[in-house]
Each structure stands twice: as structure tokens, then as C-alpha cells.
């Protein structure tokens, strides 16, 4: 039973509920957010490659983990956009700024993926070419 603030008590039941809400959020993102679908498809293609090419556990975590961060940021960006759209679609400078910043967060993490992959796998590629 929820407390006065609507919080479900912790414990097995609360963990199960939190898991159900998370699955609902993933489903909603998949159904309504084309960027999220594209990033999931990229993850599905690149994660096995990362696991194969990573020479150590740390490298594998970095290669896969950076991609998971992009997915998490996309979920947060989509959540921000959903809240904004709830209040209407008229233009406001602050709304535009919030949407742009959410998009920028995803972009920064995508650059992190490129940097991480380049720094880990680039030297091996160069060594193989010489």
C-alpha cells in the first residue's frame, strides 16, 4: 500500500512494481520514439562486436557501457519531451532550450561512444594495417 506521497514500500513487491514500470517505459519508448528504436538496433548490432573485439573485461564494459549510456540518455530525453508535449505544442524559448539540451546530452554520449571505440580499437586497427 502506498504512503501519503504515493511511494510504494520497498521490498520484493516494490521491486517487482518498479520493474514493471521500467518495462512499460521501454515499451513506450520503442513504440513512440524512432530515435530510441534506431539506437537499440545499433546496440543489437554493435554489442556482440564489442564483446568479441574487447580484449579484456574492462574494454568490453567500456565498449558496451558507452552504448548503454546513449540509450539511457535517449530515454531521459524522450521523457523530457513527453512532459513538454503534455502542456501543448506552442513554441516557447525555454521549451526549445530544454529539447535542444536533451538532444545535446544524447549527442555528447554518442561522441563518447566514438571516442571510446576509437581509442580502444583504433590502435589495433592501425597495428593490423602496418
PDB file of C-alpha atoms in Angstrom:
ATOM      1  CA  UNK A   1       0.000   0.000   0.000  1.00  0.00           C
ATOM      2  CA  UNK A   2       1.330   3.412  -0.922  1.00  0.00           C
ATOM      3  CA  UNK A   3       2.218   6.017   1.679  1.00  0.00           C
ATOM      4  CA  UNK A   4       0.756   9.531   1.722  1.00  0.00           C
ATOM      5  CA  UNK A   5       3.064  10.558  -1.125  1.00  0.00           C
ATOM      6  CA  UNK A   6       2.232   7.616  -3.380  1.00  0.00           C
ATOM      7  CA  UNK A   7       5.503   5.769  -2.720  1.00  0.00           C
ATOM      8  CA  UNK A   8       5.276   2.007  -2.722  1.00  0.00           C
ATOM      9  CA  UNK A   9       7.195   0.491   0.202  1.00  0.00           C
ATOM     10  CA  UNK A  10      10.483  -1.189  -0.637  1.00  0.00           C
ATOM     11  CA  UNK A  11      10.697  -4.951  -0.618  1.00  0.00           C
ATOM     12  CA  UNK A  12      10.025  -7.693  -3.142  1.00  0.00           C
ATOM     13  CA  UNK A  13       6.646  -6.275  -4.136  1.00  0.00           C
ATOM     14  CA  UNK A  14       8.074  -2.766  -4.590  1.00  0.00           C
ATOM     15  CA  UNK A  15      10.969  -4.085  -6.660  1.00  0.00           C
ATOM     16  CA  UNK A  16       8.552  -6.029  -8.858  1.00  0.00           C
ATOM     17  CA  UNK A  17       6.399  -2.921  -9.385  1.00  0.00           C
ATOM     18  CA  UNK A  18       9.462  -0.818 -10.246  1.00  0.00           C
ATOM     19  CA  UNK A  19      10.492  -3.474 -12.764  1.00  0.00           C
ATOM     20  CA  UNK A  20       7.028  -3.434 -14.337  1.00  0.00           C
ATOM     21  CA  UNK A  21       7.111   0.362 -14.670  1.00  0.00           C
ATOM     22  CA  UNK A  22      10.550   0.166 -16.266  1.00  0.00           C
ATOM     23  CA  UNK A  23       9.325  -2.378 -18.828  1.00  0.00           C
ATOM     24  CA  UNK A  24       6.360  -0.106 -19.575  1.00  0.00           C
ATOM     25  CA  UNK A  25       8.773   2.775 -20.155  1.00  0.00           C
ATOM     26  CA  UNK A  26      10.920   0.705 -22.513  1.00  0.00           C
ATOM     27  CA  UNK A  27       7.815  -0.380 -24.441  1.00  0.00           C
ATOM     28  CA  UNK A  28       6.577   3.205 -24.709  1.00  0.00           C
ATOM     29  CA  UNK A  29       9.975   4.398 -25.942  1.00  0.00           C
ATOM     30  CA  UNK A  30      10.087   1.600 -28.522  1.00  0.00           C
ATOM     31  CA  UNK A  31       6.561   2.354 -29.755  1.00  0.00           C
ATOM     32  CA  UNK A  32       6.768   6.151 -29.842  1.00  0.00           C
ATOM     33  CA  UNK A  33      10.422   7.150 -30.289  1.00  0.00           C
ATOM     34  CA  UNK A  34      12.096   6.424 -33.625  1.00  0.00           C
ATOM     35  CA  UNK A  35      15.483   7.608 -32.307  1.00  0.00           C
ATOM     36  CA  UNK A  36      15.294   5.063 -29.493  1.00  0.00           C
ATOM     37  CA  UNK A  37      14.453   2.275 -31.958  1.00  0.00           C
ATOM     38  CA  UNK A  38      17.406   3.245 -34.146  1.00  0.00           C
ATOM     39  CA  UNK A  39      19.770   3.323 -31.168  1.00  0.00           C
ATOM     40  CA  UNK A  40      18.514  -0.070 -29.944  1.00  0.00           C
ATOM     41  CA  UNK A  41      19.121  -1.531 -33.409  1.00  0.00           C
ATOM     42  CA  UNK A  42      22.652  -0.097 -33.412  1.00  0.00           C
ATOM     43  CA  UNK A  43      23.199  -1.558 -29.942  1.00  0.00           C
ATOM     44  CA  UNK A  44      21.968  -5.002 -31.019  1.00  0.00           C
ATOM     45  CA  UNK A  45      24.391  -4.942 -33.967  1.00  0.00           C
ATOM     46  CA  UNK A  46      27.394  -3.446 -32.168  1.00  0.00           C
ATOM     47  CA  UNK A  47      27.224  -5.077 -28.707  1.00  0.00           C
ATOM     48  CA  UNK A  48      28.257  -8.548 -29.970  1.00  0.00           C
ATOM     49  CA  UNK A  49      31.107  -6.930 -31.935  1.00  0.00           C
ATOM     50  CA  UNK A  50      32.194  -5.067 -28.797  1.00  0.00           C
ATOM     51  CA  UNK A  51      32.152  -8.269 -26.763  1.00  0.00           C
ATOM     52  CA  UNK A  52      34.186 -10.034 -29.439  1.00  0.00           C
ATOM     53  CA  UNK A  53      36.743  -7.266 -30.025  1.00  0.00           C
ATOM     54  CA  UNK A  54      37.222  -6.219 -26.411  1.00  0.00           C
ATOM     55  CA  UNK A  55      40.449  -7.833 -25.228  1.00  0.00           C
ATOM     56  CA  UNK A  56      39.666  -7.563 -21.511  1.00  0.00           C
ATOM     57  CA  UNK A  57      36.596  -7.312 -19.342  1.00  0.00           C
ATOM     58  CA  UNK A  58      37.257  -3.617 -18.830  1.00  0.00           C
ATOM     59  CA  UNK A  59      37.397  -2.985 -22.567  1.00  0.00           C
ATOM     60  CA  UNK A  60      34.160  -4.906 -23.095  1.00  0.00           C
ATOM     61  CA  UNK A  61      32.440  -2.924 -20.342  1.00  0.00           C
ATOM     62  CA  UNK A  62      33.632   0.357 -21.856  1.00  0.00           C
ATOM     63  CA  UNK A  63      32.602  -0.571 -25.405  1.00  0.00           C
ATOM     64  CA  UNK A  64      29.153  -1.831 -24.408  1.00  0.00           C
ATOM     65  CA  UNK A  65      28.611   0.529 -21.473  1.00  0.00           C
ATOM     66  CA  UNK A  66      29.057   3.666 -23.549  1.00  0.00           C
ATOM     67  CA  UNK A  67      26.271   2.473 -25.840  1.00  0.00           C
ATOM     68  CA  UNK A  68      24.004   1.757 -22.867  1.00  0.00           C
ATOM     69  CA  UNK A  69      24.568   5.332 -21.686  1.00  0.00           C
ATOM     70  CA  UNK A  70      23.280   6.595 -25.049  1.00  0.00           C
ATOM     71  CA  UNK A  71      20.106   4.527 -24.599  1.00  0.00           C
ATOM     72  CA  UNK A  72      19.628   5.849 -21.066  1.00  0.00           C
ATOM     73  CA  UNK A  73      20.086   9.442 -22.210  1.00  0.00           C
ATOM     74  CA  UNK A  74      17.629   8.901 -25.060  1.00  0.00           C
ATOM     75  CA  UNK A  75      15.059   7.609 -22.569  1.00  0.00           C
ATOM     76  CA  UNK A  76      15.548  10.700 -20.383  1.00  0.00           C
ATOM     77  CA  UNK A  77      15.382  12.990 -23.409  1.00  0.00           C
ATOM     78  CA  UNK A  78      12.163  11.316 -24.526  1.00  0.00           C
ATOM     79  CA  UNK A  79      10.724  11.680 -21.024  1.00  0.00           C
ATOM     80  CA  UNK A  80      11.511  15.409 -21.041  1.00  0.00           C
ATOM     81  CA  UNK A  81       9.874  15.786 -24.446  1.00  0.00           C
ATOM     82  CA  UNK A  82       6.779  13.850 -23.325  1.00  0.00           C
ATOM     83  CA  UNK A  83       6.306  16.131 -20.315  1.00  0.00           C
ATOM     84  CA  UNK A  84       6.744  19.198 -22.503  1.00  0.00           C
ATOM     85  CA  UNK A  85       4.221  17.930 -25.068  1.00  0.00           C
ATOM     86  CA  UNK A  86       1.730  17.282 -22.250  1.00  0.00           C
ATOM     87  CA  UNK A  87       1.381  21.024 -21.830  1.00  0.00           C
ATOM     88  CA  UNK A  88       0.915  21.828 -25.506  1.00  0.00           C
ATOM     89  CA  UNK A  89       2.933  22.215 -28.643  1.00  0.00           C
ATOM     90  CA  UNK A  90       3.121  26.000 -28.839  1.00  0.00           C
ATOM     91  CA  UNK A  91       6.634  27.398 -29.123  1.00  0.00           C
ATOM     92  CA  UNK A  92       8.377  28.835 -26.102  1.00  0.00           C
ATOM     93  CA  UNK A  93      12.070  29.679 -25.851  1.00  0.00           C
ATOM     94  CA  UNK A  94      12.542  27.606 -22.681  1.00  0.00           C
ATOM     95  CA  UNK A  95      10.792  24.603 -24.231  1.00  0.00           C
ATOM     96  CA  UNK A  96      13.070  24.804 -27.253  1.00  0.00           C
ATOM     97  CA  UNK A  97      16.086  25.113 -24.975  1.00  0.00           C
ATOM     98  CA  UNK A  98      15.071  22.094 -22.902  1.00  0.00           C
ATOM     99  CA  UNK A  99      14.541  19.946 -26.004  1.00  0.00           C
ATOM    100  CA  UNK A 100      17.850  21.094 -27.502  1.00  0.00           C
ATOM    101  CA  UNK A 101      19.722  20.343 -24.284  1.00  0.00           C
ATOM    102  CA  UNK A 102      18.213  16.860 -24.073  1.00  0.00           C
ATOM    103  CA  UNK A 103      19.257  16.237 -27.657  1.00  0.00           C
ATOM    104  CA  UNK A 104      22.728  17.608 -26.915  1.00  0.00           C
ATOM    105  CA  UNK A 105      23.104  15.173 -24.000  1.00  0.00           C
ATOM    106  CA  UNK A 106      22.430  12.246 -26.334  1.00  0.00           C
ATOM    107  CA  UNK A 107      24.866  13.712 -28.884  1.00  0.00           C
ATOM    108  CA  UNK A 108      27.637  14.118 -26.282  1.00  0.00           C
ATOM    109  CA  UNK A 109      27.242  10.492 -25.255  1.00  0.00           C
ATOM    110  CA  UNK A 110      27.326   9.397 -28.901  1.00  0.00           C
ATOM    111  CA  UNK A 111      30.637  11.265 -29.235  1.00  0.00           C
ATOM    112  CA  UNK A 112      31.775   9.389 -26.125  1.00  0.00           C
ATOM    113  CA  UNK A 113      30.982   6.111 -27.898  1.00  0.00           C
ATOM    114  CA  UNK A 114      33.026   7.163 -30.930  1.00  0.00           C
ATOM    115  CA  UNK A 115      35.948   8.290 -28.780  1.00  0.00           C
ATOM    116  CA  UNK A 116      35.914   5.145 -26.638  1.00  0.00           C
ATOM    117  CA  UNK A 117      35.704   2.795 -29.606  1.00  0.00           C
ATOM    118  CA  UNK A 118      38.413   4.737 -31.456  1.00  0.00           C
ATOM    119  CA  UNK A 119      40.815   4.787 -28.524  1.00  0.00           C
ATOM    120  CA  UNK A 120      40.346   1.106 -27.711  1.00  0.00           C
ATOM    121  CA  UNK A 121      40.071  -0.389 -31.187  1.00  0.00           C
ATOM    122  CA  UNK A 122      41.935   2.210 -33.293  1.00  0.00           C
ATOM    123  CA  UNK A 123      45.471   1.201 -32.238  1.00  0.00           C
ATOM    124  CA  UNK A 124      44.720  -2.439 -33.056  1.00  0.00           C
ATOM    125  CA  UNK A 125      43.357  -1.463 -36.455  1.00  0.00           C
ATOM    126  CA  UNK A 126      46.451   0.637 -37.151  1.00  0.00           C
ATOM    127  CA  UNK A 127      48.767  -2.149 -35.981  1.00  0.00           C
ATOM    128  CA  UNK A 128      46.964  -4.579 -38.282  1.00  0.00           C
ATOM    129  CA  UNK A 129      47.378  -2.248 -41.251  1.00  0.00           C
ATOM    130  CA  UNK A 130      51.118  -1.852 -40.798  1.00  0.00           C
TER     131      UNK A 130
END
